[in-house]
PDB file of C-alpha atoms in Angstrom:
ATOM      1  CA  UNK A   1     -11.768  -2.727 -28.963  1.00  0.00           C
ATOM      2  CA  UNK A   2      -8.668  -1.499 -30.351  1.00  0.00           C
ATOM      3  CA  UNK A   3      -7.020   1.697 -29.027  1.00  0.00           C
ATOM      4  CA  UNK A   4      -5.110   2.118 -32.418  1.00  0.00           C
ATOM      5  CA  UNK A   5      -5.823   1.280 -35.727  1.00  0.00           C
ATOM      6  CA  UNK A   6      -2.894  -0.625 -37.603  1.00  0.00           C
ATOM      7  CA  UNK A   7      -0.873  -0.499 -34.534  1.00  0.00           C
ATOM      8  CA  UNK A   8       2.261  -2.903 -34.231  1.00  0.00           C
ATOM      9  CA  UNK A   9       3.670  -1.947 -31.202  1.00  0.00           C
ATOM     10  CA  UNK A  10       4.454  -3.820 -28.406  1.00  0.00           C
ATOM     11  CA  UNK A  11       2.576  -2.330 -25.893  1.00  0.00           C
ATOM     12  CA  UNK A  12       3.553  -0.249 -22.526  1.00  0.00           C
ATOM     13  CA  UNK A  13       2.213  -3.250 -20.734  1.00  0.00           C
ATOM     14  CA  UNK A  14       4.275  -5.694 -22.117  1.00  0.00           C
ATOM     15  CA  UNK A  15       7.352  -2.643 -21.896  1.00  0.00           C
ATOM     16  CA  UNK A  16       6.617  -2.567 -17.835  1.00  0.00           C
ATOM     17  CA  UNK A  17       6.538  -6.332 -17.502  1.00  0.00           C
ATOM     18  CA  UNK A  18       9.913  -6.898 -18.755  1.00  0.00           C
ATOM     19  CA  UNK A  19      11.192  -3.856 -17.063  1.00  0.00           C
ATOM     20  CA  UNK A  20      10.100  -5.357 -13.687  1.00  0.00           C
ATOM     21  CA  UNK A  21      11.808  -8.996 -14.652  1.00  0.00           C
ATOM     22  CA  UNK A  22      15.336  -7.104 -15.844  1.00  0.00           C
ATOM     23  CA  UNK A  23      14.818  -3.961 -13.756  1.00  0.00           C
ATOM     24  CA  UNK A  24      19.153  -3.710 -13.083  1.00  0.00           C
ATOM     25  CA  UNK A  25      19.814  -3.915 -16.757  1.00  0.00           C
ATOM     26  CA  UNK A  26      17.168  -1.080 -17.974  1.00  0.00           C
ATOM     27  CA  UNK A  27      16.083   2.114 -17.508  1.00  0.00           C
ATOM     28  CA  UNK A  28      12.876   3.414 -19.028  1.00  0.00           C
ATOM     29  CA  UNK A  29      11.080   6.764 -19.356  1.00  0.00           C
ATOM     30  CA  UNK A  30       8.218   8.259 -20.925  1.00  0.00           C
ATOM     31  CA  UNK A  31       6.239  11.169 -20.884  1.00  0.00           C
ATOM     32  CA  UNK A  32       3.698  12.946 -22.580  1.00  0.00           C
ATOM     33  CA  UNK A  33       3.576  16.287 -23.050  1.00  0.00           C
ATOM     34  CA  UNK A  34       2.622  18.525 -25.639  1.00  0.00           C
ATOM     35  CA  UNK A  35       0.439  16.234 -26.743  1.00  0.00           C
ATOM     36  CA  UNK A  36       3.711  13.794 -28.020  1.00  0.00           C
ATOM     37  CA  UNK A  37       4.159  10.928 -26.337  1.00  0.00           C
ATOM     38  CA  UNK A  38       8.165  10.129 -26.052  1.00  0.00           C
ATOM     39  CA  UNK A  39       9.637   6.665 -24.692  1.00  0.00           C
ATOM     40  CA  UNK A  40      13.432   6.334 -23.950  1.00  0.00           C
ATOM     41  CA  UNK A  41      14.533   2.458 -23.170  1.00  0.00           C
ATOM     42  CA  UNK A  42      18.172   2.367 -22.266  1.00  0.00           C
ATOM     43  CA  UNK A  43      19.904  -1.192 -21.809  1.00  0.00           C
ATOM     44  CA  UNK A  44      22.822  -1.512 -19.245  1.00  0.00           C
ATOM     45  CA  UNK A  45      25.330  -4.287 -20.164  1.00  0.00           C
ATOM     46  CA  UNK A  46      26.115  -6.429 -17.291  1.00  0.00           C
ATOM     47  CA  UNK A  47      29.395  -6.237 -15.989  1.00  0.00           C
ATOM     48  CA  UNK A  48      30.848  -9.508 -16.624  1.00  0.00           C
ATOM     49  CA  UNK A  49      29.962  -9.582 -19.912  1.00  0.00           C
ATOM     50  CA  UNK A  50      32.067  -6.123 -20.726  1.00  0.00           C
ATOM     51  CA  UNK A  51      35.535  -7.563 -18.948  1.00  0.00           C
ATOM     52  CA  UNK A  52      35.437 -10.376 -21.290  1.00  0.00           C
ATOM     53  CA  UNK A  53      35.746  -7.970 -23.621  1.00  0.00           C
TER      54      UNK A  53
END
């Protein structure tokens, strides 16, 4: 049974997997509260990749 009709998302599940395989190069936060539900995914470049630049 689906939890959302016509959804396309990825899924929190899937979200938390690949935040526990690439935990240094992500930060993630959600919340709900007020009845919104708000989801902040931050990617850290690695640091050999910015002094090629």
């Amino acid at each position: 049974m689906a939890t959302k009709q016509h959804h396309t998302g990825i899924g929190l599940a899937n979200v938390k997997r690949i935040e526990s395989k690439y935990e240094e190069f992500m930060l993630i936060n959600y919340e709900i509260k007020n009845g919104w539900f708000t989801f902040e995914l931050e990617i850290i470049p690695d640091k050999e990749s910015m002094e090629e630049d």
